[in-house]
Every structure is written in structure tokens, then in C-alpha cells.
């Protein structure tokens, strides 16, 4: 847990003219250096912080509140004080607030809230403001990310106890705060699913070693291909010599749908289909052409939709294939079909990055370093974002609406809090 050290009463600063943050779609920008920021402090050097908190489960717009508290300038041994630079809002964060996620956060009064509360948010890029005695691996000015999920990132500052076990230092050169803040969930999920369930790279290499008449690397199929995970999978597939079949929802107009297809093709997608095209009977013939009648089998399907789309993934898989489910965006149930399990000998797996990270902390660190290096080299592009500016004077309503909107309709990008004058 991230446990700020509190005074018995939160200290407030005089308010000034309100600045309403704008919701924008923009290229992520690098954060100013520490000397360019005004850090709000109260009497005796106590640091002022704000956090979105919730004390009961429900819709974000109904249960979130913006809480102000103070952090002592005297840091406990082994602790660091960090300032948040950027924090994305993921669907899992909203599900956590709703109480429907696979794990529940602990509710405490450590922030001085009237009721036991929790801070949502799993991803962020932080800047270290100061370090306590006993901290050897971190120093002022370092960029860090949470080493584990459940950190509680929707806040301006945090006092992190046992910091070297809870934070992962990131080499900031050549990266923006938004790139760093968004690396540890979606890209990592795609990375692991492409590597851990079917050895697609090994299969591709074996084809070429054996001199088989193939037209490319091994195939994989995914629905929800426009998601952060989907876009990452497309790019990893391109980098690793794989071929991808990608399913997306139709947009409001044919022109918008075609633009999306072109965008994913530009990232490295080999085939992009709408859900309607994927569910149509004609797709079976097209799949036969792509896989040369099964000679280039489709052995991995990645499912984040469920319902009819998931059933179509099962039908598309070649014998001995594997479907990995990591989400259920349609909220439609998916029965495990008996026939394909027996006669096609299919495997059905579930993937939860949080648990994988707990079991493989060193592997997670190396994976993140690998992905960030690809970003520095310009070989991997982060997903589009909608920046929501969070300053000290930002209104609670603006922040709550940004979280609530995460699961709504077609969006031009992932919502990301970008912190300014805090």
C-alpha cells in the first residue's frame, strides 16, 4: 500500500482563479523539469496533495471524490516522495471502482478521509521529489513506475514507503511521461500473450528451416484489434515476423471504418476485418485462402470481446490451436464448446497480467525495458491518447467525467491524466 504520512488535519491553500483543464487529443509531451514546477507546500513545509478516492463501489461519476491531504516533509527511512507526471485510465480501473474487477482494493483512512477509502489507478509515471534515509537505488529527479498493480495512481503526489520494492526506476532519456505511464499494462499484455501460449516465432523459424512453401510467418487472430492491447500486438507481430488477422467494430460511417483499417495496416496488420465481415459465412473461404487450406495454420486467437465474436474465433482456429481470453467487452457470455475441444483439440486459456507480474517480477522488469527500448528506437508506437490536464485547481467534476467516459462508445484515444501545476 502507498501510505502518505498525514497531519491530523488537512491543510488548505488559498484558492485562486479556477482553471478548467481541456480534454485534448495530442502528441504526448515531455514534462518540465523540477525547477520549472511550483510545488504546493503549507506551513512547516508540509506538502499538499490531492487524490481521487472512493469509499464504496459504484459508477465513477457517483462515488469518486477529490480529497486534499498533507504529507510531512520528514520522510520515513526507506521512503520517497513522488509527484505524478501522467496516469492513464484503463477499463480495469473503472471496473475496480465499480467493484466488478477480479481483485478488490483495501479501504483505509491513511489519507485522512472521513470514511475508509481507496485510490484507483494502476499505471503512472512519477518523478521523485525527495528520498528518505536508507534509499540507495533512487534519487531526486528519477522517473519511476509502480512495480506492482494496485498502487493507486489517480493522485498528484504520494509518499511511498519501502519504495525500492514498490517502484521501478526508468531511464527517462528519449521518452515522454505518457509513453512511460502507459507501458506496463496494454503493451505488456500483448507481449506476453504472443509469447507464452503458442511459440509462433519458433513455428515460423521451423517452417523456413524445413524449406516449407510458406508466404510469411505464423498467423494469429485477435478481436478488439483497435484497443491498446490490439495495437501493441499488431506491432509486436510485425517486429517478430508474424502475420495478424485483426477484427474491429464498424465505425459510424464507412469512411471512418476504412480510415481505421488503414491506420492498423500502417502499424503492421496484415488483414483487418469488421465484426460484420468476421461473422459472415464468407470469412471461412477467405481464411482458407490466407492459411492455404490449413497448411499455414492459425494456432492463436486473442479474445477480449466474448459472445459471438469469441465463438467465431473458436471456429477460425486450426486443430490444436489456443484461444486466450483477457477481457469481455461485449459483456456477453461465451459457452465453452464441447465439439471443438474434443475434435479440434483446442485449448482455452485465461490471461491476467497482474497475476503474471506477481509470479515473474524480474521477467516483468526485463519486458518493460525491452518495450521502452523499442519506443526509444522508434520501432514501437504508443496508442493514441486523450490528455486530461490535472492542475491544482482542476475541478472534481472534470476528473470524474474523464474516468466515467473510459468505457463509453468510440474514443479517439485512451484517457490519460497529464499533471501540470500541482
XYZ file of C-alpha atoms in Angstrom:
422
model
C 0.000 0.000 0.000
C 1.046 3.566 -0.614
C 0.660 5.295 2.710
C 1.124 9.060 2.908
C 2.093 10.357 6.323
C -0.595 12.710 7.477
C -1.159 15.568 9.814
C -4.236 15.357 11.995
C -5.957 17.915 9.804
C -5.529 18.574 6.106
C -4.016 21.972 5.316
C -5.624 24.075 2.609
C -4.120 26.759 0.423
C -5.863 29.977 -0.640
C -7.767 29.383 -3.828
C -7.194 31.386 -6.960
C -8.974 31.689 -10.258
C -10.181 28.277 -11.428
C -8.548 26.775 -14.465
C -10.633 24.187 -16.247
C -8.445 21.531 -17.900
C -9.159 20.824 -21.538
C -9.780 17.369 -22.969
C -7.465 17.088 -25.933
C -6.073 14.585 -28.353
C -2.438 15.445 -28.650
C 1.038 14.073 -29.040
C 2.387 13.276 -25.532
C 4.716 15.970 -24.324
C 7.705 15.757 -22.065
C 7.238 17.014 -18.531
C 9.057 20.173 -17.444
C 11.945 19.714 -15.051
C 11.515 20.088 -11.329
C 12.817 23.636 -11.342
C 10.014 24.661 -13.694
C 7.282 23.466 -11.349
C 5.776 25.177 -8.325
C 5.231 22.524 -5.668
C 2.491 23.495 -3.259
C 3.508 23.459 0.371
C 1.766 24.522 3.537
C 3.078 25.709 6.902
C 6.175 23.925 8.219
C 6.911 22.528 4.747
C 4.046 20.048 4.689
C 3.379 19.041 1.083
C -0.156 19.448 -0.257
C -1.598 16.589 -2.299
C -4.904 15.732 -3.949
C -6.268 12.300 -4.782
C -9.396 10.828 -6.305
C -10.834 8.443 -3.731
C -13.893 6.196 -3.323
C -15.335 4.655 -0.176
C -17.928 2.402 -1.815
C -18.303 0.637 -5.140
C -20.350 2.178 -7.927
C -20.117 4.275 -11.071
C -17.111 6.649 -11.003
C -19.299 9.710 -11.515
C -21.254 8.782 -8.380
C -18.642 7.505 -5.915
C -15.382 9.353 -6.686
C -14.427 12.438 -4.720
C -11.370 14.703 -4.747
C -9.623 14.635 -1.394
C -6.926 17.049 -0.179
C -4.348 15.977 2.388
C -0.878 16.857 3.645
C 2.390 14.932 3.519
C 5.084 15.528 6.122
C 8.449 16.846 4.882
C 10.161 14.325 7.171
C 10.285 11.087 5.212
C 10.462 7.739 6.982
C 13.554 5.646 6.295
C 13.248 3.782 3.014
C 10.566 6.149 1.678
C 10.383 8.567 -1.234
C 8.050 11.416 -2.131
C 6.902 11.353 -5.756
C 4.938 13.692 -7.993
C 2.702 12.218 -10.679
C 3.539 13.256 -14.253
C 0.991 11.145 -16.158
C -1.555 8.454 -15.259
C -3.764 6.616 -17.779
C -7.310 5.499 -17.083
C -7.765 1.844 -18.062
C -11.024 -0.142 -18.217
C -9.725 -2.237 -15.299
C -9.519 0.934 -13.196
C -13.194 1.652 -13.850
C -14.115 -1.972 -13.117
C -12.229 -1.699 -9.820
C -14.288 1.353 -8.846
C -17.466 -0.488 -9.882
C -16.457 -3.486 -7.750
C -16.528 -5.901 -10.713
C -12.785 -6.458 -11.136
C -11.008 -9.654 -10.125
C -9.361 -8.059 -7.086
C -10.693 -5.540 -4.593
C -8.624 -2.683 -3.114
C -8.309 -2.273 0.658
C -10.203 0.684 2.126
C -8.280 2.673 4.752
C -8.203 6.107 6.402
C -4.465 6.605 5.756
C -5.194 9.701 3.670
C -7.328 11.233 6.413
C -10.645 10.626 4.646
C -13.824 10.648 6.717
C -14.624 7.104 5.599
C -12.207 4.262 4.761
C -11.316 4.868 1.123
C -9.143 3.686 -1.756
C -7.333 5.485 -4.581
C -7.906 3.933 -8.029
C -5.361 3.646 -10.832
C -2.657 1.102 -11.678
C -0.343 2.874 -14.128
C 1.618 6.121 -13.894
C 4.891 7.863 -14.478
C 6.190 9.553 -11.327
C 9.079 11.909 -10.670
C 10.987 11.542 -7.410
C 10.943 14.779 -5.398
C 12.889 13.642 -2.332
C 14.232 10.458 -0.778
C 14.452 9.285 2.811
C 17.429 7.769 4.549
C 18.205 4.233 3.542
C 17.122 4.638 -0.081
C 20.081 3.656 -2.257
C 18.665 2.968 -5.720
C 16.579 6.106 -6.249
C 17.390 9.807 -6.222
C 15.724 13.148 -6.796
C 14.670 13.642 -10.411
C 14.367 9.933 -11.277
C 11.352 8.707 -13.203
C 9.650 5.656 -11.725
C 6.592 3.483 -12.335
C 4.687 1.165 -9.977
C 6.353 -2.225 -9.745
C 3.002 -3.891 -8.985
C -0.664 -3.242 -9.683
C -2.994 -1.669 -7.129
C -0.724 1.311 -6.446
C -3.456 3.950 -6.592
C -2.176 6.404 -9.187
C -5.015 8.935 -9.505
C -3.286 11.461 -7.238
C -0.924 14.394 -7.548
C 1.691 13.119 -5.063
C 2.394 10.068 -2.950
C 4.652 9.112 -0.079
C 5.866 5.613 -0.917
C 7.187 3.525 1.954
C 9.583 0.653 1.195
C 9.963 2.476 -2.091
C 12.650 0.345 -3.717
C 10.329 -2.666 -3.623
C 7.278 -0.776 -4.883
C 8.779 1.422 -7.602
C 10.709 0.595 -10.748
C 13.227 3.154 -11.993
C 13.011 4.023 -15.690
C 15.759 5.584 -17.782
C 13.960 8.710 -18.953
C 16.160 9.640 -21.928
C 14.268 9.625 -25.229
C 10.853 9.058 -23.638
C 7.825 11.130 -22.661
C 5.845 10.744 -19.416
C 2.851 9.418 -21.367
C 4.951 6.714 -23.026
C 6.339 5.627 -19.679
C 2.960 5.804 -17.934
C 1.223 3.579 -20.493
C 3.853 0.861 -20.943
C 3.072 -1.596 -18.171
C -0.466 -2.814 -18.975
C -1.522 -2.944 -22.626
C 1.849 -3.459 -24.350
C 2.906 -5.977 -21.709
C -0.340 -7.934 -22.101
C 0.141 -8.222 -25.861
C 3.819 -9.122 -25.423
C 3.054 -11.998 -23.070
C 0.091 -13.457 -24.933
C 2.061 -13.621 -28.175
C 4.959 -15.362 -26.436
C 3.524 -17.608 -23.731
C 0.757 -19.763 -25.251
C 1.917 -20.762 -28.734
C 5.527 -20.493 -29.898
C 4.652 -18.601 -33.057
C 8.184 -17.333 -33.626
C 9.601 -20.839 -33.220
C 6.959 -22.211 -35.596
C 7.860 -19.605 -38.208
C 11.551 -20.431 -37.932
C 10.848 -24.149 -38.260
C 8.882 -23.560 -41.453
C 11.812 -21.750 -43.006
C 14.397 -24.278 -41.759
C 12.401 -27.115 -43.270
C 12.052 -25.238 -46.542
C 8.272 -25.263 -46.472
C 6.485 -23.287 -49.153
C 5.051 -20.571 -46.899
C 4.257 -16.955 -47.697
C 5.171 -15.500 -44.312
C 5.412 -16.039 -40.577
C 2.866 -17.795 -38.362
C -0.666 -16.386 -38.079
C -2.561 -15.076 -35.066
C -6.095 -13.685 -34.844
C -7.479 -11.078 -32.456
C -10.742 -9.251 -31.894
C -10.753 -5.815 -30.277
C -7.796 -5.026 -32.520
C -8.130 -1.257 -32.101
C -7.627 -1.498 -28.351
C -4.323 -0.683 -26.685
C -3.537 -4.394 -26.467
C -4.595 -4.935 -30.065
C -2.415 -2.156 -31.443
C 0.536 -3.424 -29.448
C 0.005 -6.992 -30.716
C -0.036 -5.764 -34.316
C 3.316 -4.051 -33.838
C 4.980 -6.917 -31.978
C 3.737 -9.265 -34.672
C 5.371 -7.121 -37.337
C 8.631 -6.910 -35.390
C 8.731 -10.663 -34.764
C 7.853 -11.666 -38.322
C 4.303 -12.845 -37.564
C 1.108 -12.251 -39.524
C -2.105 -10.980 -37.970
C -5.836 -11.100 -38.698
C -7.484 -8.213 -36.856
C -11.171 -7.680 -36.092
C -12.586 -4.232 -35.250
C -16.031 -2.769 -34.684
C -17.606 -0.836 -37.536
C -17.400 2.944 -37.109
C -20.287 5.329 -37.631
C -19.510 5.811 -41.322
C -17.811 3.629 -43.952
C -15.164 6.320 -44.350
C -14.270 6.192 -40.659
C -14.120 2.395 -40.770
C -11.801 2.471 -43.765
C -9.591 5.055 -42.072
C -9.250 2.784 -39.038
C -8.348 -0.182 -41.250
C -5.660 1.891 -42.957
C -4.311 3.020 -39.588
C -3.898 -0.554 -38.317
C -2.414 -1.652 -41.634
C 0.111 1.152 -41.236
C 1.117 -0.315 -37.869
C 1.752 -3.706 -39.469
C -1.609 -5.503 -39.619
C -1.856 -7.993 -42.495
C -5.647 -8.322 -42.536
C -8.226 -6.021 -40.922
C -11.915 -7.011 -40.808
C -15.026 -5.543 -39.268
C -17.066 -7.671 -36.873
C -19.712 -7.993 -39.573
C -17.170 -9.270 -42.088
C -15.684 -11.622 -39.493
C -19.058 -13.148 -38.589
C -20.149 -13.520 -42.218
C -20.006 -17.017 -43.727
C -17.728 -15.763 -46.493
C -14.891 -15.329 -43.986
C -14.420 -19.107 -43.892
C -13.401 -19.106 -47.552
C -11.126 -16.129 -47.080
C -9.452 -17.781 -44.105
C -8.838 -20.877 -46.214
C -7.068 -18.733 -48.779
C -4.945 -16.981 -46.141
C -3.853 -20.217 -44.486
C -3.515 -22.162 -47.764
C -6.174 -24.604 -46.722
C -4.610 -25.056 -43.288
C -1.044 -25.600 -44.461
C -0.155 -22.364 -42.647
C -2.348 -22.981 -39.579
C -3.939 -20.376 -37.349
C -2.934 -21.515 -33.863
C -3.507 -18.481 -31.620
C -6.643 -16.411 -31.080
C -6.750 -13.489 -28.636
C -10.208 -12.637 -27.310
C -11.253 -9.533 -25.385
C -14.854 -9.311 -26.632
C -16.688 -12.557 -25.834
C -20.108 -13.529 -27.167
C -20.498 -14.187 -30.890
C -17.058 -12.788 -31.647
C -15.393 -15.301 -29.323
C -17.397 -18.144 -30.915
C -16.137 -17.029 -34.327
C -12.552 -17.083 -33.050
C -13.035 -20.716 -31.990
C -14.377 -21.657 -35.421
C -11.426 -19.961 -37.125
C -8.706 -21.724 -35.130
C -6.856 -24.637 -36.683
C -6.638 -28.006 -34.877
C -4.522 -27.847 -31.707
C -4.956 -24.080 -31.599
C -5.366 -21.977 -28.463
C -7.757 -19.142 -27.601
C -6.580 -16.762 -24.874
C -9.244 -14.596 -23.239
C -8.203 -11.414 -21.469
C -11.417 -9.384 -21.473
C -15.158 -9.396 -22.112
C -16.049 -6.039 -23.618
C -19.402 -7.191 -25.028
C -20.489 -8.463 -21.590
C -21.972 -11.454 -23.411
C -21.375 -14.938 -22.086
C -19.329 -17.438 -24.048
C -20.004 -21.165 -23.536
C -17.021 -23.452 -23.965
C -17.984 -25.568 -26.985
C -17.558 -29.285 -26.435
C -17.038 -30.314 -30.058
C -14.015 -28.100 -30.846
C -12.378 -29.070 -27.560
C -12.624 -32.737 -28.441
C -12.375 -32.956 -32.193
C -10.119 -29.951 -32.875
C -8.229 -30.466 -29.582
C -8.355 -26.746 -28.843
C -7.058 -25.151 -25.652
C -8.806 -22.324 -23.811
C -6.709 -20.118 -21.547
C -7.306 -17.001 -19.480
C -4.679 -14.271 -19.118
C -4.430 -11.829 -16.203
C -1.332 -9.657 -16.313
C -1.488 -8.767 -12.612
C -1.014 -12.376 -11.561
C 1.690 -12.983 -14.144
C 3.578 -9.966 -12.825
C 3.408 -11.223 -9.238
C 4.862 -14.569 -10.310
C 7.527 -13.080 -12.607
C 8.790 -9.753 -11.161
C 12.175 -9.936 -12.905
C 10.570 -11.015 -16.152
C 8.209 -8.050 -15.949
C 11.100 -5.650 -15.453
C 13.021 -7.028 -18.443
C 9.895 -6.944 -20.602
C 9.217 -3.289 -19.766
C 12.828 -2.382 -20.503
C 12.566 -4.175 -23.847
C 9.383 -2.316 -24.833
C 10.753 1.078 -23.746
C 13.878 0.463 -25.816
C 11.665 -0.216 -28.837
C 9.927 3.103 -28.172
C 13.262 4.945 -27.992
C 14.310 3.401 -31.285
C 11.040 4.435 -32.945
C 10.057 0.805 -33.583
C 7.004 0.789 -31.318
C 4.319 3.466 -31.190
C 2.130 4.025 -28.153
C -1.653 4.104 -28.625
C -3.453 7.417 -29.265
C -4.406 9.273 -26.098
C -6.805 11.945 -24.929
C -4.913 14.112 -22.467
C -6.842 15.439 -19.478
C -4.876 18.164 -17.733
C -4.823 17.926 -13.937
C -3.666 21.096 -12.161
C -4.080 22.048 -8.525
C -7.247 23.997 -9.362
C -8.788 21.334 -11.616
C -12.407 20.718 -10.686
C -13.535 17.397 -9.270
C -16.289 17.141 -11.903
C -13.768 17.251 -14.756
C -11.719 14.399 -13.298
C -14.736 12.238 -12.514
C -16.129 12.656 -16.031
C -12.783 11.655 -17.527
C -12.837 8.381 -15.565
C -16.514 7.707 -16.276
C -16.015 8.182 -20.015
C -13.423 5.416 -20.305
C -15.953 2.691 -21.108
C -18.161 4.799 -23.327
C -18.541 4.439 -27.106
C -15.909 5.094 -29.728
C -12.993 7.139 -28.402
C -10.156 8.774 -30.278
C -7.686 7.613 -27.638
C -7.081 6.353 -24.127
C -7.760 8.934 -21.420
C -4.577 9.998 -19.641
C -4.262 12.463 -16.769
C -1.346 14.769 -17.505
C -0.290 16.679 -14.407
C 0.684 20.319 -14.600
C 0.814 22.869 -11.777
C 0.354 20.668 -8.716
